[in-house]
PDB file of C-alpha atoms in Angstrom:
ATOM      1  CA  GLN A  18     -16.507   8.062  -0.381  1.00 72.00           C
ATOM      2  CA  VAL A  19     -12.806   8.114   0.291  1.00 80.00           C
ATOM      3  CA  HIS A  20     -10.672   8.883  -2.716  1.00 88.00           C
ATOM      4  CA  LEU A  21      -7.102   7.667  -2.842  1.00 92.00           C
ATOM      5  CA  VAL A  22      -4.627   9.040  -5.334  1.00 93.00           C
ATOM      6  CA  GLU A  23      -1.268   7.382  -5.885  1.00 95.00           C
ATOM      7  CA  SER A  24       1.774   9.097  -7.274  1.00 95.00           C
ATOM      8  CA  GLY A  25       5.498   8.577  -7.548  1.00 96.00           C
ATOM      9  CA  GLY A  26       5.617   5.692  -9.965  1.00 97.00           C
ATOM     10  CA  GLY A  27       7.938   5.630 -12.907  1.00 97.00           C
ATOM     11  CA  LEU A  28      10.876   3.943 -14.532  1.00 98.00           C
ATOM     12  CA  VAL A  29      13.868   2.978 -12.449  1.00 98.00           C
ATOM     13  CA  GLN A  30      16.897   0.799 -13.026  1.00 97.00           C
ATOM     14  CA  ASP A  31      17.570  -2.483 -11.306  1.00 98.00           C
ATOM     15  CA  GLY A  32      18.787  -1.710  -7.797  1.00 98.00           C
ATOM     16  CA  GLY A  33      17.292   1.735  -7.753  1.00 98.00           C
ATOM     17  CA  SER A  34      14.829   3.341  -5.385  1.00 98.00           C
ATOM     18  CA  LEU A  35      11.439   4.912  -5.670  1.00 98.00           C
ATOM     19  CA  ARG A  36       8.948   6.354  -3.231  1.00 98.00           C
ATOM     20  CA  LEU A  37       5.242   6.069  -3.802  1.00 98.00           C
ATOM     21  CA  SER A  38       2.685   8.213  -2.071  1.00 98.00           C
ATOM     22  CA  CYS A  39      -1.041   7.892  -1.646  1.00 96.00           C
ATOM     23  CA  ALA A  40      -3.112  10.867  -0.597  1.00 93.00           C
ATOM     24  CA  ALA A  41      -6.545  10.441   0.928  1.00 89.00           C
ATOM     25  CA  SER A  42      -9.368  12.858   0.289  1.00 84.00           C
ATOM     26  CA  GLU A  43     -10.642  12.728   3.846  1.00 71.00           C
ATOM     27  CA  ARG A  44      -9.223  12.689   7.325  1.00 66.00           C
ATOM     28  CA  THR A  45      -7.755   9.301   8.051  1.00 63.00           C
ATOM     29  CA  TYR A  46      -8.502   8.932  11.719  1.00 65.00           C
ATOM     30  CA  THR A  47     -11.354   6.585  10.887  1.00 79.00           C
ATOM     31  CA  ILE A  48      -9.146   4.344   8.765  1.00 87.00           C
ATOM     32  CA  TYR A  49      -7.964   1.183  10.443  1.00 91.00           C
ATOM     33  CA  ALA A  50      -5.297   0.185   7.964  1.00 94.00           C
ATOM     34  CA  ALA A  51      -3.676   1.322   4.769  1.00 95.00           C
ATOM     35  CA  SER A  52      -1.888  -0.944   2.369  1.00 97.00           C
ATOM     36  CA  TRP A  53      -0.143  -1.350  -0.924  1.00 98.00           C
ATOM     37  CA  PHE A  54      -0.915  -4.063  -3.427  1.00 98.00           C
ATOM     38  CA  ARG A  55       0.549  -4.626  -6.846  1.00 98.00           C
ATOM     39  CA  GLN A  56      -0.498  -6.342 -10.014  1.00 98.00           C
ATOM     40  CA  ALA A  57       1.709  -7.422 -12.857  1.00 97.00           C
ATOM     41  CA  PRO A  58       0.299  -8.258 -16.304  1.00 92.00           C
ATOM     42  CA  GLY A  59      -1.378 -11.637 -16.333  1.00 94.00           C
ATOM     43  CA  LYS A  60      -1.142 -12.016 -12.581  1.00 96.00           C
ATOM     44  CA  GLU A  61      -3.477 -11.483  -9.680  1.00 96.00           C
ATOM     45  CA  ARG A  62      -3.233  -8.488  -7.426  1.00 96.00           C
ATOM     46  CA  GLU A  63      -0.908  -9.345  -4.579  1.00 97.00           C
ATOM     47  CA  PHE A  64      -0.230  -7.905  -1.175  1.00 98.00           C
ATOM     48  CA  VAL A  65       2.888  -5.809  -0.695  1.00 98.00           C
ATOM     49  CA  ALA A  66       2.709  -3.976   2.619  1.00 98.00           C
ATOM     50  CA  ALA A  67       0.259  -2.670   5.178  1.00 98.00           C
ATOM     51  CA  ILE A  68       0.266  -0.363   8.154  1.00 97.00           C
ATOM     52  CA  ASN A  69      -2.047   0.007  11.098  1.00 94.00           C
ATOM     53  CA  TRP A  70      -3.060   3.633  10.988  1.00 91.00           C
ATOM     54  CA  ARG A  71      -3.205   4.337  14.687  1.00 89.00           C
ATOM     55  CA  GLY A  72      -0.345   2.292  16.040  1.00 91.00           C
ATOM     56  CA  GLY A  73       1.891   2.233  12.993  1.00 94.00           C
ATOM     57  CA  ASP A  74       2.566  -1.502  13.071  1.00 96.00           C
ATOM     58  CA  THR A  75       3.715  -2.675   9.681  1.00 98.00           C
ATOM     59  CA  TYR A  76       3.302  -5.862   7.699  1.00 98.00           C
ATOM     60  CA  TYR A  77       5.137  -6.980   4.597  1.00 98.00           C
ATOM     61  CA  ALA A  78       5.065  -9.647   1.981  1.00 98.00           C
ATOM     62  CA  ASP A  79       8.109 -11.891   2.196  1.00 98.00           C
ATOM     63  CA  SER A  80       9.232 -10.784  -1.237  1.00 97.00           C
ATOM     64  CA  VAL A  81       9.726  -7.173  -0.143  1.00 98.00           C
ATOM     65  CA  LYS A  82      10.896  -7.506   3.450  1.00 98.00           C
ATOM     66  CA  GLY A  83      14.066  -5.569   4.026  1.00 97.00           C
ATOM     67  CA  ARG A  84      13.643  -3.640   0.791  1.00 98.00           C
ATOM     68  CA  PHE A  85      10.346  -1.791   1.119  1.00 98.00           C
ATOM     69  CA  ALA A  86       9.063   0.340   3.960  1.00 98.00           C
ATOM     70  CA  ILE A  87       5.530   1.573   4.457  1.00 98.00           C
ATOM     71  CA  SER A  88       4.804   4.662   6.506  1.00 97.00           C
ATOM     72  CA  ARG A  89       2.087   7.219   6.981  1.00 95.00           C
ATOM     73  CA  ASP A  90       1.715  10.898   7.756  1.00 92.00           C
ATOM     74  CA  ASN A  91      -1.424  11.437   9.789  1.00 85.00           C
ATOM     75  CA  VAL A  92      -1.355  15.191   9.338  1.00 85.00           C
ATOM     76  CA  LYS A  93      -1.100  14.988   5.561  1.00 87.00           C
ATOM     77  CA  ASN A  94      -3.450  11.988   5.304  1.00 88.00           C
ATOM     78  CA  THR A  95      -0.872  10.241   3.213  1.00 93.00           C
ATOM     79  CA  VAL A  96       0.668   6.793   3.106  1.00 95.00           C
ATOM     80  CA  PHE A  97       4.053   6.134   1.559  1.00 98.00           C
ATOM     81  CA  LEU A  98       5.911   3.184   0.191  1.00 98.00           C
ATOM     82  CA  GLN A  99       9.660   3.556   0.082  1.00 98.00           C
ATOM     83  CA  MET A 100      11.063   1.000  -2.314  1.00 98.00           C
ATOM     84  CA  ASN A 101      14.769   0.256  -2.298  1.00 98.00           C
ATOM     85  CA  ASN A 102      16.856  -2.298  -4.140  1.00 98.00           C
ATOM     86  CA  LEU A 103      14.198  -2.633  -6.772  1.00 98.00           C
ATOM     87  CA  ARG A 104      14.222  -5.667  -9.015  1.00 97.00           C
ATOM     88  CA  PRO A 105      12.712  -6.230 -12.448  1.00 97.00           C
ATOM     89  CA  ASP A 106      10.139  -8.558 -10.910  1.00 96.00           C
ATOM     90  CA  ASP A 107       8.868  -5.641  -8.836  1.00 98.00           C
ATOM     91  CA  THR A 108       7.457  -4.229 -12.049  1.00 98.00           C
ATOM     92  CA  ALA A 109       3.715  -3.824 -11.632  1.00 98.00           C
ATOM     93  CA  VAL A 110       0.923  -1.378 -11.140  1.00 98.00           C
ATOM     94  CA  TYR A 111       0.901  -0.433  -7.494  1.00 98.00           C
ATOM     95  CA  TYR A 112      -2.361   0.316  -5.738  1.00 98.00           C
ATOM     96  CA  CYS A 113      -2.936   1.819  -2.345  1.00 97.00           C
ATOM     97  CA  ALA A 114      -5.939   0.837  -0.319  1.00 96.00           C
ATOM     98  CA  ALA A 115      -7.662   1.851   2.891  1.00 94.00           C
ATOM     99  CA  GLY A 116      -9.733  -0.344   5.126  1.00 92.00           C
ATOM    100  CA  TYR A 117     -12.105   0.227   7.978  1.00 88.00           C
ATOM    101  CA  ARG A 118     -12.409  -2.055  10.932  1.00 82.00           C
ATOM    102  CA  LYS A 119     -15.036  -4.691  10.337  1.00 77.00           C
ATOM    103  CA  TYR A 120     -17.255  -6.153  12.987  1.00 72.00           C
ATOM    104  CA  GLY A 121     -15.804  -9.222  14.585  1.00 73.00           C
ATOM    105  CA  GLY A 122     -12.872 -11.336  13.608  1.00 79.00           C
ATOM    106  CA  GLU A 123      -9.194 -10.615  13.217  1.00 87.00           C
ATOM    107  CA  TYR A 124      -8.110  -8.058  10.678  1.00 91.00           C
ATOM    108  CA  SER A 125      -6.252  -9.701   7.818  1.00 94.00           C
ATOM    109  CA  TYR A 126      -3.870  -7.064   6.554  1.00 95.00           C
ATOM    110  CA  SER A 127      -2.874  -8.988   3.460  1.00 96.00           C
ATOM    111  CA  ALA A 128      -6.407  -9.780   2.305  1.00 95.00           C
ATOM    112  CA  ARG A 129      -7.984  -7.721  -0.449  1.00 95.00           C
ATOM    113  CA  TYR A 130     -11.437  -8.063   1.045  1.00 93.00           C
ATOM    114  CA  GLU A 131     -10.392  -6.073   4.118  1.00 94.00           C
ATOM    115  CA  TYR A 132      -9.986  -2.906   2.082  1.00 95.00           C
ATOM    116  CA  ASP A 133     -12.874  -0.662   1.193  1.00 92.00           C
ATOM    117  CA  TYR A 134     -11.237   1.977  -0.972  1.00 93.00           C
ATOM    118  CA  TRP A 135      -8.654   1.700  -3.686  1.00 95.00           C
ATOM    119  CA  GLY A 136      -6.581   4.131  -5.661  1.00 96.00           C
ATOM    120  CA  GLN A 137      -6.273   4.178  -9.418  1.00 95.00           C
ATOM    121  CA  GLY A 138      -2.802   2.682  -9.418  1.00 96.00           C
ATOM    122  CA  THR A 139       0.612   3.921 -10.425  1.00 97.00           C
ATOM    123  CA  GLN A 140       2.973   2.114 -12.751  1.00 98.00           C
ATOM    124  CA  VAL A 141       6.371   1.044 -11.487  1.00 98.00           C
ATOM    125  CA  THR A 142       8.768  -0.326 -14.059  1.00 98.00           C
ATOM    126  CA  VAL A 143      12.177  -1.665 -13.111  1.00 98.00           C
ATOM    127  CA  SER A 144      14.560  -2.173 -15.986  1.00 97.00           C
ATOM    128  CA  SER A 145      17.499  -4.543 -16.006  1.00 90.00           C
TER     129      SER A 145
END
């Protein structure tokens, strides 16, 4: 089992910045992709950003492009989400996830089913 632990959430004002981190319990060389999803009350969990672990290619939801940046530290087995220009509608519980390459087919970075392990979530609240 791979355990993922998020941290860095909190309360920030509209327009502020926050950096989330997600530490993995095991070496990440076997992970194909890491991602961040978020879930606001009464809404479904939605894709935020993803990164290919080996190559570092990144993918973003349209709503966060230009504001958020995902990155990873292979040595520290950690994935980050730098969030800038935060808006009140960014308020949600943010979850990190790790996925292994599945047999056959194209990897869908924004699909929940591609991820095998999930963190417990960290609350991000943006006040106006």
